[in-house]
Amino acid sequence: MKLKSLVLSISAVLLSGCGTVAKQQEYNADLIINNGQVLTVNADMQVIDDGVVVVKNDKIIAVGDEKLLEQYYATKNIDANDGIVMPGMINAHNHLPMIAFRGLGEEGISNRLFAYFFPLEAQKLSRELIYNATKLGAIDLAQSGVTTYADMYYHMDEMAKATKEVGLRAVLGETVIKFPVVDAKQPYGGIQYAKSFIEEYQNDPLITPAYAPHAVYTVSKEKLQEINQLSEDYDVPVLIHVAEFPNEEARIKEPTKATSPVEYLEEIGVLDERMVIAHGIHLSQHDQALLKQADAGVVYNPMANAKGATGIAPAWDMFRADMRVGLGTDGPMSSNQVDLWRTLSYAANMQRLKNSDRTIMIPEQVIEMATIGGAKALHMEDEIGSLEVGKKADIIIVETQSANMMPSYDPYATLVYQANPSNVDTTIVNGKVVMEQRQMKTIQLDDIRQSVEAFESDIADFAKELSKKAIKSKSLMD
């Protein structure tokens, strides 16, 4: 540790333990993080060397330089050890329980969604699997510095329970779709399930409940309109897949004059500020203008889209237009991961390739998209996404002492092009330390290892046979 860092740490301890009673009452805090390079990701993208972040309860009460150590004491002090202190990252689109199926169906199946994903889910999903897989995924997220994630799946009450046990923040959308699924034996049964879930969790400090109609081609016009009205009544988000595949409008069964799914959503009156669209790959300039006008959020999933060969979203155009654009990984069967680290470099490099311009999507902009951008996409920028006074204390510390992190001339470049999940030292959500020095504080991976091994054993043989059928079906079609 540098001499200056040691002096600051000793000062913090002395201040916390030896201050007068009067001063303690005046400057009380619960947590102080010092001796780090603080990336605030505020409107000015301020970077504070030798920075300090002060937390009381669930909020940030001060951000500044080491002079704050003369004003505040805390029951807990964390030395960042010259690491990078930044807002927790936001994975704005996921299907976290699919981590139970991660690594399956990788044999070159063409229509993977309908020929593999849906049959696998129909046969193997259950409340128990969703709960255990969510817990595993939430640990993975916490260990990689994701403090908030948004999800579209089933049995959202089980997901909420597992997420809260790990200690993460989440926007959880109950899926609504036109055929029977694991938690709704009737088509569109997710609407009623979502109502019950929303009423249970509407005021939860960590869980934001939502509706999640699957897509314009799997949910009818009437049901999309019903969901839109309910989302207004309950004041909750609507998460939906849009423009992931080319010509989605051709799959719509309703009479329409729309030439794109975005136009269709606008035509039927459901495109508004509560909507968050995932993917947005095949968007025209007119589509983008409609989304901006509606103040809707968009989630860019570059790694999953590259793996699925579905295309490259016009994320740079939307970012330049000051639209609400965040980053996501999509489900763990689409990108095989839930952390954002490789997604960061994909986000930049795919846009440079698409635009034939190596000067765009610089690292600072990528980190902006992974933090405050995700918060904006979810309409949560007043609460999370940056280190500012009054915001929720969702903070991570990324160590810079490992070989892959040295040298570190520009913290943004280091994060985007050098860092990986193992470099995340500490994860704090809502003012609570979830992981410190790589040690989980809320739950241990060993606690669910047996459950993971059980569902892995149950799924393996069925998945193998399903792959054979899907590949055989493709060969017959060829």
Short mmCIF file of N, CA, C and O in Angstrom, two decimals, residues 18-26 73:
data_model
loop_
_atom_site.label_atom_id
_atom_site.label_comp_id
_atom_site.label_asym_id
_atom_site.label_seq_id
_atom_site.Cartn_x
_atom_site.Cartn_y
_atom_site.Cartn_z
N CYS A 18 -12.25 7.78 17.44
CA CYS A 18 -11.78 8.70 18.48
C CYS A 18 -12.45 10.06 18.44
O CYS A 18 -12.05 10.96 19.16
N GLY A 19 -13.44 10.23 17.58
CA GLY A 19 -14.10 11.53 17.51
C GLY A 19 -14.92 11.79 18.76
O GLY A 19 -15.26 10.89 19.52
N THR A 20 -15.25 13.05 19.01
CA THR A 20 -16.09 13.38 20.15
C THR A 20 -17.50 12.92 19.90
O THR A 20 -17.92 12.70 18.76
N VAL A 21 -18.26 12.80 20.98
CA VAL A 21 -19.65 12.36 20.85
C VAL A 21 -20.44 13.35 20.00
O VAL A 21 -21.23 12.97 19.13
N ALA A 22 -20.19 14.63 20.22
CA ALA A 22 -20.91 15.65 19.45
C ALA A 22 -20.62 15.52 17.96
O ALA A 22 -21.51 15.61 17.13
N LYS A 23 -19.33 15.33 17.63
CA LYS A 23 -18.96 15.25 16.22
C LYS A 23 -19.52 13.97 15.61
O LYS A 23 -19.97 13.96 14.47
N GLN A 24 -19.52 12.87 16.38
CA GLN A 24 -20.08 11.63 15.88
C GLN A 24 -21.55 11.80 15.54
O GLN A 24 -22.03 11.33 14.52
N GLN A 25 -22.30 12.47 16.39
CA GLN A 25 -23.72 12.67 16.14
C GLN A 25 -23.94 13.55 14.92
O GLN A 25 -24.87 13.34 14.15
N GLU A 26 -23.05 14.49 14.69
CA GLU A 26 -23.20 15.42 13.57
C GLU A 26 -22.82 14.77 12.25
O GLU A 26 -23.44 15.04 11.22
N TYR A 73 -17.45 9.95 9.89
CA TYR A 73 -16.94 8.70 10.42
C TYR A 73 -18.01 7.65 10.13
O TYR A 73 -19.18 7.98 9.88
#
